[in-house]
Coordinates of C-alpha atoms in Angstrom, one line a residue:
X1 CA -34.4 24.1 19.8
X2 CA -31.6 21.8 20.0
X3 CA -32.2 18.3 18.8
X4 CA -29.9 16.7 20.6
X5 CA -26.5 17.0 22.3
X6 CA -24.0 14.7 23.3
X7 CA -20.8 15.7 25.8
X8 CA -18.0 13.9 27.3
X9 CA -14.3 14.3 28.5
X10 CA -13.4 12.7 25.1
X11 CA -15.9 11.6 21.9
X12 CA -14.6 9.2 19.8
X13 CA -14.9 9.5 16.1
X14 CA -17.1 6.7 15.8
X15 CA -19.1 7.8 18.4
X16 CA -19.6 11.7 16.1
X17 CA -19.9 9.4 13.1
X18 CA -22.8 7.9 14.8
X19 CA -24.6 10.9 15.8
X20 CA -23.9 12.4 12.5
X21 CA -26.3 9.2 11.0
X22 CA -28.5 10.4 13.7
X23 CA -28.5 13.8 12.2
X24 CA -29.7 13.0 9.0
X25 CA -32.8 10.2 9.9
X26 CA -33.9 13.3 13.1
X27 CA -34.0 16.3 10.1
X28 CA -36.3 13.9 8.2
X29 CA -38.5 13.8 10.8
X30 CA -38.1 16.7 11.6
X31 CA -38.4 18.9 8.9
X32 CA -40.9 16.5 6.7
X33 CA -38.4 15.2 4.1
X34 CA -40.2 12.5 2.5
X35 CA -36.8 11.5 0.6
X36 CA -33.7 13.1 0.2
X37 CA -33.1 14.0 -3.4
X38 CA -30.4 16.7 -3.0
X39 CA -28.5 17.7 -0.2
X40 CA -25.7 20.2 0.8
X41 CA -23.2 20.8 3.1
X42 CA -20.9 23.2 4.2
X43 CA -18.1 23.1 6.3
X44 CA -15.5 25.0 7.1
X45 CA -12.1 25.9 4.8
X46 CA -8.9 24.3 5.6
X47 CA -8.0 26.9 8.5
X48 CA -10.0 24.3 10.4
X49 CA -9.1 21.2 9.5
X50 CA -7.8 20.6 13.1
X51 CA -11.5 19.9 14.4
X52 CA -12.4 16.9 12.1
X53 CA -14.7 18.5 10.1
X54 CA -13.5 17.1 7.1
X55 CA -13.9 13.4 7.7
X56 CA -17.3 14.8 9.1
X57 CA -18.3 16.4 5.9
X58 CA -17.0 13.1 4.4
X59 CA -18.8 10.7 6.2
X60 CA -22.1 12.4 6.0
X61 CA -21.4 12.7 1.9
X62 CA -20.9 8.7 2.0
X63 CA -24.1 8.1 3.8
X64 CA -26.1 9.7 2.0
X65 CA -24.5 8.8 -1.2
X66 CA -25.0 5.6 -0.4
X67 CA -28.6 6.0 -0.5
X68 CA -28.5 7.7 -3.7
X69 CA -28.8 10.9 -2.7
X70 CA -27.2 14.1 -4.6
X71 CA -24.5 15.5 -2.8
X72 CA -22.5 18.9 -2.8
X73 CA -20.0 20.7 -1.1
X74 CA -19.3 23.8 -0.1
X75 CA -16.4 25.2 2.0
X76 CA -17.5 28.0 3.7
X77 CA -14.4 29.8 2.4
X78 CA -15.2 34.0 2.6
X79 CA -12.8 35.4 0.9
X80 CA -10.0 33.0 1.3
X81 CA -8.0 30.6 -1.3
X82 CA -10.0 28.3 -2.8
X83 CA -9.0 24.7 -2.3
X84 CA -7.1 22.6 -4.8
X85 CA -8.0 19.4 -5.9
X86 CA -4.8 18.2 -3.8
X87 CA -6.2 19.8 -0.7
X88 CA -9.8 18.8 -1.2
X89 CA -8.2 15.2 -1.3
X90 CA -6.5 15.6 2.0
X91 CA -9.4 17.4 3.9
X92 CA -12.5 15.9 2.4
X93 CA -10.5 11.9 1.3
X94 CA -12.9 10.0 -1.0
X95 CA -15.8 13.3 -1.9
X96 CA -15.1 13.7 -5.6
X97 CA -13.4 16.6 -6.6
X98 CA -16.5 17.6 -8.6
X99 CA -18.9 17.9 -6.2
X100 CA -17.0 20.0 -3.9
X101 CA -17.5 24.0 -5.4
X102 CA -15.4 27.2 -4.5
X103 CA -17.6 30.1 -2.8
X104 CA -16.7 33.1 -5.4
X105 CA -17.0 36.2 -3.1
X106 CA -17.2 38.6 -5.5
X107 CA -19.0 36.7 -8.9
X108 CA -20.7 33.9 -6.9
X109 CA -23.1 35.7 -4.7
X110 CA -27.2 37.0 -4.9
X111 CA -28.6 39.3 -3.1
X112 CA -30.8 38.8 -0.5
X113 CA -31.7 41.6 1.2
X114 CA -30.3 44.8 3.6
X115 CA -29.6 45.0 7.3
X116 CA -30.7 48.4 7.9
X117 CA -28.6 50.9 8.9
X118 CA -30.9 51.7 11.9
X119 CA -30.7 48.2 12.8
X120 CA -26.9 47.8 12.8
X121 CA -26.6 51.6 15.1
X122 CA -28.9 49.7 17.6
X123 CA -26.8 46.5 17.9
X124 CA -23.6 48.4 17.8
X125 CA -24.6 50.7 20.2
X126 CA -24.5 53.4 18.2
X127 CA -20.5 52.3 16.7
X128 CA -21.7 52.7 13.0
X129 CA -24.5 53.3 11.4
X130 CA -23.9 51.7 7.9
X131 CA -26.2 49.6 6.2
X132 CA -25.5 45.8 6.0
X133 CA -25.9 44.8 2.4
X134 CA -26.0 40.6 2.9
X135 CA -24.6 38.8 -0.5
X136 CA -25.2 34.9 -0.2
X137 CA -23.5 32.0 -2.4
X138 CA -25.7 32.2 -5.6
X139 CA -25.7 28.2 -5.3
X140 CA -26.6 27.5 -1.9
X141 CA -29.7 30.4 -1.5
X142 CA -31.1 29.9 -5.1
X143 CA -30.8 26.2 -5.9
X144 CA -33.2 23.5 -4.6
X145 CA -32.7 21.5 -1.4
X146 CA -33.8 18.8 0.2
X147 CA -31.3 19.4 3.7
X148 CA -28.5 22.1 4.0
X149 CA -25.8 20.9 6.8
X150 CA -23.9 23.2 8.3
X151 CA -20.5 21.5 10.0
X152 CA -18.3 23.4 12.1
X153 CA -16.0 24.3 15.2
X154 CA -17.3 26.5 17.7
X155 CA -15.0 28.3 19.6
X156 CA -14.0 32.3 20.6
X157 CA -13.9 34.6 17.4
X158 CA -12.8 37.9 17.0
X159 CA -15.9 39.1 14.7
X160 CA -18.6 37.0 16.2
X161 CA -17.3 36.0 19.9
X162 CA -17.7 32.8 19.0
X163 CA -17.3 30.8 15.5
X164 CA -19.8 28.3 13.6
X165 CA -23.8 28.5 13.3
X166 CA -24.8 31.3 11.0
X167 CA -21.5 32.8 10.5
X168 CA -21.2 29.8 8.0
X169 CA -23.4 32.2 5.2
X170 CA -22.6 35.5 6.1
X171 CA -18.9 35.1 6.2
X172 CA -17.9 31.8 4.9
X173 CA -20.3 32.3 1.9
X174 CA -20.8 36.1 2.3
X175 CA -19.9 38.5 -0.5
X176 CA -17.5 41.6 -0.8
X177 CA -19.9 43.8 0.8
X178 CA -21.3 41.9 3.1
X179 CA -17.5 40.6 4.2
X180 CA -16.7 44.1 4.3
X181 CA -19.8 45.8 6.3
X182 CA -19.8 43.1 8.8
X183 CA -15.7 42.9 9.8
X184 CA -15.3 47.0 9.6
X185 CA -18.5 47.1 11.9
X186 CA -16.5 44.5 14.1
X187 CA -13.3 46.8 14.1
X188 CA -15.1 49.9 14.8
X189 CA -16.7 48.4 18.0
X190 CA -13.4 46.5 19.2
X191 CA -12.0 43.3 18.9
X192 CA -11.5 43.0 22.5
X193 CA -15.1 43.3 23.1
X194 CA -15.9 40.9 20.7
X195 CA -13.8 37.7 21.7
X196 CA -15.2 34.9 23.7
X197 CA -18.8 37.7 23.9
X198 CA -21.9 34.9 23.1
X199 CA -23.6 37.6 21.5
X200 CA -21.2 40.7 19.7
X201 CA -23.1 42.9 17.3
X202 CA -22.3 41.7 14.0
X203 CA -23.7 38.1 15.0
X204 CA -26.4 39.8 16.5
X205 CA -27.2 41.8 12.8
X206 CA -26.5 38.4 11.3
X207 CA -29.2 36.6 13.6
X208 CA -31.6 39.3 12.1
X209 CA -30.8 39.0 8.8
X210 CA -30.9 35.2 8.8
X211 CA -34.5 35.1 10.2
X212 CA -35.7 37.8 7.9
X213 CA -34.1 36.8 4.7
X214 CA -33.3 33.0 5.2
X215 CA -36.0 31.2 7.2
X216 CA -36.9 29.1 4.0
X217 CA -33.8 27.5 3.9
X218 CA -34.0 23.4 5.5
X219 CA -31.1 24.0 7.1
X220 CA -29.3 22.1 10.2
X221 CA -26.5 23.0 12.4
X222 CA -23.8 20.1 13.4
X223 CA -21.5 22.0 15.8
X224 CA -18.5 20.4 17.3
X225 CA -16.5 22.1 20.8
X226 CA -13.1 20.9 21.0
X227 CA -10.2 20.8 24.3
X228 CA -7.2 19.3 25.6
X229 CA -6.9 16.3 27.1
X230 CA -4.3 14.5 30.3
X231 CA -2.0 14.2 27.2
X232 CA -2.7 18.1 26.0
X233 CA -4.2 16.7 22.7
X234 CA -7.2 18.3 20.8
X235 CA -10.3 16.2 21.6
X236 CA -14.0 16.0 20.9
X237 CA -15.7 17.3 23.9
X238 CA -19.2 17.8 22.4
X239 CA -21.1 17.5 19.4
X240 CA -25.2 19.5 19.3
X241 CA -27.6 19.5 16.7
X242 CA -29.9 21.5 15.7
X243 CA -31.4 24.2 14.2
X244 CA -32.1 27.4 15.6
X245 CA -29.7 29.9 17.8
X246 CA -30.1 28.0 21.5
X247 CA -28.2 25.2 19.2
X248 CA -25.4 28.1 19.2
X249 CA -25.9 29.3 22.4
X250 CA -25.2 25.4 23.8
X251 CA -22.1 24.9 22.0
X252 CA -20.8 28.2 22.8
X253 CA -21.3 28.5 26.4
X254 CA -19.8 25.1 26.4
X255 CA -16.8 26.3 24.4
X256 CA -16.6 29.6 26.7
X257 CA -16.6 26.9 29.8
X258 CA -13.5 24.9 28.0
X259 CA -12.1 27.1 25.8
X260 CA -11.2 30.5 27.5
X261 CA -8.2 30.2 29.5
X262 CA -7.4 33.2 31.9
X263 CA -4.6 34.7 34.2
X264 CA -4.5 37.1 37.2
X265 CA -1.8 39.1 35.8
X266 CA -1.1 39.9 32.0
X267 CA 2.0 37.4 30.2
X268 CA 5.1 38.8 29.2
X269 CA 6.2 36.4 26.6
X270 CA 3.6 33.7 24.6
X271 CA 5.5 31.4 22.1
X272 CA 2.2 30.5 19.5
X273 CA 2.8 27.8 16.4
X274 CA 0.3 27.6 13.7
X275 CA 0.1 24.8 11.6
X276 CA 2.2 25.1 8.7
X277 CA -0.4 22.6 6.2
X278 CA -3.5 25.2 7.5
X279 CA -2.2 28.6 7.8
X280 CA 0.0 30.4 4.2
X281 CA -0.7 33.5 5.0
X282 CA -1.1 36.3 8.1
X283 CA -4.4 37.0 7.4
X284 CA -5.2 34.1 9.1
X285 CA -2.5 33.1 10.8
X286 CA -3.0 35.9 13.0
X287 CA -5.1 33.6 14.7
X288 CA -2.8 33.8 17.2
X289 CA -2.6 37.9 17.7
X290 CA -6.6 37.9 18.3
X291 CA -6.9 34.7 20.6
X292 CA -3.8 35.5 23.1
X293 CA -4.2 39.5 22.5
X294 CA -6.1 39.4 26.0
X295 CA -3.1 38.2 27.9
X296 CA -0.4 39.9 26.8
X297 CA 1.1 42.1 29.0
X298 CA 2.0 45.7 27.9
X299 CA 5.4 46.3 26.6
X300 CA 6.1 41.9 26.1
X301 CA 6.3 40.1 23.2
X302 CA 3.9 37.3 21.1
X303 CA 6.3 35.5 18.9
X304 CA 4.5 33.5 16.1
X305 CA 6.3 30.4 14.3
X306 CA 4.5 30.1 11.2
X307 CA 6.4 27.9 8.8
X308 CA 3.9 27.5 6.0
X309 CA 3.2 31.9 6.1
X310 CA 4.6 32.9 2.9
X311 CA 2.4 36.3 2.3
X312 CA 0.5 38.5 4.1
X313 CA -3.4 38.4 2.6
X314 CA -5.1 35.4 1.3
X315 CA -6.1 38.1 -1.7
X316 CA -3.8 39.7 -4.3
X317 CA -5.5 43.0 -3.5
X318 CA -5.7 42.6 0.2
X319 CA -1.9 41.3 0.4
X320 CA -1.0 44.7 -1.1
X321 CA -3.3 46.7 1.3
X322 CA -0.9 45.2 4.0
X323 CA 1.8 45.7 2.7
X324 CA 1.0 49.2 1.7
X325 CA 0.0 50.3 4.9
X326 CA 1.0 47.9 7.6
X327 CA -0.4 46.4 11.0
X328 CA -2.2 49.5 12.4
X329 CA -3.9 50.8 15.6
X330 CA -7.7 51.3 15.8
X331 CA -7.2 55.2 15.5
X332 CA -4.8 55.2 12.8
X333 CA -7.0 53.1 10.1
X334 CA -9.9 55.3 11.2
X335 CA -8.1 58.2 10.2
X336 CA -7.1 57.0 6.9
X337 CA -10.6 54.8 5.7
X338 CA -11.8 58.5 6.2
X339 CA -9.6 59.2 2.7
X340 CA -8.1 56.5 1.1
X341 CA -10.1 55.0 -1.5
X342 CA -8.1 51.4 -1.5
X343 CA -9.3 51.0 2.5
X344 CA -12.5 51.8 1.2
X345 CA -13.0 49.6 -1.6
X346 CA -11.8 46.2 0.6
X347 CA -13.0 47.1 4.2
X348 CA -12.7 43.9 5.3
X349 CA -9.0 44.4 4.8
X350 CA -9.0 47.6 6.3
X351 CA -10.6 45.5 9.4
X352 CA -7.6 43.1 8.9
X353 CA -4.7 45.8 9.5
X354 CA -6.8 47.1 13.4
X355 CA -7.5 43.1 14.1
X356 CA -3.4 42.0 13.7
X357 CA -2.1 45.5 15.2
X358 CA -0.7 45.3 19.1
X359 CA -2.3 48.6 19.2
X360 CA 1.7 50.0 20.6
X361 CA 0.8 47.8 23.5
X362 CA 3.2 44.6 22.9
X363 CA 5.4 43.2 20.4
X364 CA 4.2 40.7 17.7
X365 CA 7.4 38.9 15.9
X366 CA 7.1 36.0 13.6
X367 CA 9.1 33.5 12.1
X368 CA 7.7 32.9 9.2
X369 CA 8.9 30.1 6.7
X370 CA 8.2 32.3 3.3
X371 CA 8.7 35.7 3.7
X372 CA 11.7 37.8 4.7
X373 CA 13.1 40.0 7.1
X374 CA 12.4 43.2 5.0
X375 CA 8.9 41.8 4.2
X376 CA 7.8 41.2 7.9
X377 CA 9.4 44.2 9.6
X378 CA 7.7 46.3 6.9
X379 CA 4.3 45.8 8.1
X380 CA 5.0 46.7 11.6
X381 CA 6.3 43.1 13.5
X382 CA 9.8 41.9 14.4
X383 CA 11.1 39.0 12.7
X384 CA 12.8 35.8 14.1
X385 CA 14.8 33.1 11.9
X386 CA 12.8 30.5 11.4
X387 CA 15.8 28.4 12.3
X388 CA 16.5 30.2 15.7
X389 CA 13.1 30.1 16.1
X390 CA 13.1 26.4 16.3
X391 CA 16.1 25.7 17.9
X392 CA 15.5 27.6 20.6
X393 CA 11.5 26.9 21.1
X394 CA 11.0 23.8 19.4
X395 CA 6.9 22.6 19.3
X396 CA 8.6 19.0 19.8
X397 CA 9.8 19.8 23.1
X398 CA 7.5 22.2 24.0
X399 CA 4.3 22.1 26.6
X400 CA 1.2 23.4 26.2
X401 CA 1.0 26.1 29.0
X402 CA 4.3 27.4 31.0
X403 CA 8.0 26.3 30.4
X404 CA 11.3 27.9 31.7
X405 CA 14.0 27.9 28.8
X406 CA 17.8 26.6 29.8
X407 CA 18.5 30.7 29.9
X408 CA 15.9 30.7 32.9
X409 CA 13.2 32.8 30.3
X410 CA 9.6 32.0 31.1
X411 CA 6.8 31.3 28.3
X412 CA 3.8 30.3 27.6
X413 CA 3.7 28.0 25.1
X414 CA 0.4 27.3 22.7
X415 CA 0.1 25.1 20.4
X416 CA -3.1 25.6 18.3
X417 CA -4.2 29.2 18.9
X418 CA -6.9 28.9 17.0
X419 CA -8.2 26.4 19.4
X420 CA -9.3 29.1 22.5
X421 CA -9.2 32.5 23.9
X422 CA -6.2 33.4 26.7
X423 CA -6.8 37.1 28.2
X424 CA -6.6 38.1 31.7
X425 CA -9.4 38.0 34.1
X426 CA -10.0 41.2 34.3
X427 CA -10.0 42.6 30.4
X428 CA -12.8 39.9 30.2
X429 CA -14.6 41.1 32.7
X430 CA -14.2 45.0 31.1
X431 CA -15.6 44.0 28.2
X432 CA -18.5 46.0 26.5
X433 CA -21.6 44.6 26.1
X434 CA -24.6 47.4 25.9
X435 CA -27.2 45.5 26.8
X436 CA -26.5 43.0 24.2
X437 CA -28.2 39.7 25.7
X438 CA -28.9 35.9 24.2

């Protein structure tokens, strides 16, 4: 059920401080903690910084540090680049570096049991029928706790159609095979289905595997949903607790109300930035390909200015996957996974190249502020000067939603794509769901 659940046009950060105190004094009622001894909490990477969630994480760590209580971090990383100390600093403030810990995807994980393959053919609709081996963070399923915390920012996904709750462990603290079972499994089913969908398959295999495998754990969700404001700045719209999946649900059909924006006919240019502090690399700064993939209309272009992209995988072995083989279409990876043994030793790279291809429908071009021409056009996008880029469409000036350039062009401009879903009405409504219902 969800504890509790607090919404308005715009929450202050006091106001989320507050009900994160609230958090911790309703899970020791509510879970019988006689006193807290050690603790845990894991928010999100850096990619999300945006949302608050890490003067979240920190507040939580000073309250309860305050009452002598033993806390540890976790960013819910998957598989990308650990934090530095300097990052940690600027995300996370006053935690000490020490008590925040890397996820190690491929060294760091147990065991904790299998999806069955029967089980994932049923919630894919018969898609795949692979089994779902599910890998956890060694420290966070086989260490004592008193309260795990899960912090996040729910909004649409491309894996999970929406982002946070239990997608925290499988994902964020997930291991190579889990990472790569779960985003192939999401590839082979469709992106496009999967976006802004409450319930997609692979969260639906996750939702089984965390109540067979994880129902010991104390854990709580703190979920945050995010929109614009008058003055088209990120806010706080609402903050639930709690912790079981109608926690999830709430936040995510309150994320699908703010979150999704849609048009009667498909756009012919979007202009996206991505932060240049959060996003070094394609593999998640294609962000923007999966949230405005929806909208674009066939034969336009998406034109990405991402000054802090210097490569294309957060990995050294999944950065040379892309570059190897490129941005692909659905049919075209399928074909060569069949074969090729370095798409089927990283498949959640493999899923990487289907999830940023246009599938020959549009035109993705970035300007990116660290690699080069050669480098960008190589994996299948056009390439724009970063300098043009900003000269001619710079964030400063720009709107969020439509603006006509001094050349009479017409874009729409976005500033944080990682903040929503744009599509048209109608590929929303063609979505599949087969019979997948929360």
């Amino acid at each position: 059920m969800v504890w509790f659940q607090h919404e308005d046009q715009a929450i202050d950060r006091k106001t989320v401080e507050q009900l994160c105190d609230r958090l911790v004094e309703e899970a020791a009622q509510r879970l019988g903690i006689g006193t807290y001894r050690r603790v845990l909490l894991l928010p999100p990477d850096i990619t999300r910084a945006h949302a608050g969630v890490g003067w979240m994480t920190e507040h939580l760590y000073r309250h309860l540090d305050a009452r002598g209580v033993e806390v540890h971090v976790i960013p819910t990383l998957g598989q990308h680049v650990p934090h530095t100390e300097e990052v940690n600093r600027w995300m996370f403030g006053s935690i000490p570096h020490e008590r925040i810990h890397a996820h190690d995807w491929k060294g760091g994980v147990t065991h904790v049991g299998t999806v069955p393959a029967e089980v994932v053919a049923e919630k894919t609709g018969g898609a795949v029928d692979w089994e779902m081996p599910i890998d956890l963070n060694t420290m966070t399923v086989s260490e004592e706790w008193d309260l795990i915390v899960h912090i996040g920012h729910v909004v649409p996904h491309e894996v999970l159609g929406f982002a946070n709750h239990n997608k925290n462990y499988f994902i964020g603290l997930g291991g190579k095979r889990t990472l790569g079972a779960a985003h192939m499994a999401s590839a082979v089913y469709g992106i496009e289905n999967n976006l802004g969908n409450l319930l997609t398959p692979v969260r639906a295999c996750f939702n089984w595997a965390e109540e067979e495998f994880l129902g010991h754990l104390p854990d709580v969700y703190l979920q945050v949903v995010m929109n614009y404001d008058d003055a088209g700045h990120l806010v706080h719209t609402g903050v639930f607790v709690g912790d079981d999946l109608d926690t999830y649900y709430a936040a995510a059909r309150a994320s699908m109300a703010q979150n999704i924006t849609t048009f009667d006919e498909p756009v012919h240019k979007i202009v996206a930035v991505m932060q240049a502090d959060e996003f070094h690399a394609t593999w998640v700064a294609n962000k923007a390909v999966y949230r405005t993939r929806m909208a674009m209309a066939d034969g336009g272009e998406l034109l990405i200015i991402a000054p802090g992209v210097e490569r294309f995988g957060e990995q050294p072995e999944v950065d040379a996957l892309i570059r190897k083989y490129g941005y692909l279409s659905k049919a075209e990876v399928l074909e060569k996974y069949a074969t090729e043994a370095d798409m089927q030793e990283i498949p959640h790279a493999t899923a990487h190249l289907v999830h940023g291809s246009a599938e020959g429908r549009f035109r993705i071009t970035y300007a990116p502020g660290g690699l080069s021409r050669e480098e960008v056009e190589s994996v299948g996008y056009g390439y724009l000067d970063m300098e043009e880029a900003l000269r001619r469409y710079d964030p400063e000036m720009m709107r969020d939603g439509w603006n006509t350039m001094d050349d009479g062009e017409r874009v729409f401009f976005i500033s944080t794509p990682s903040a929503g879903l744009w599509s048209t009405a109608d590929r929303l409504a063609a979505r599949a769901t087969h019979e997948l219902h929360p």
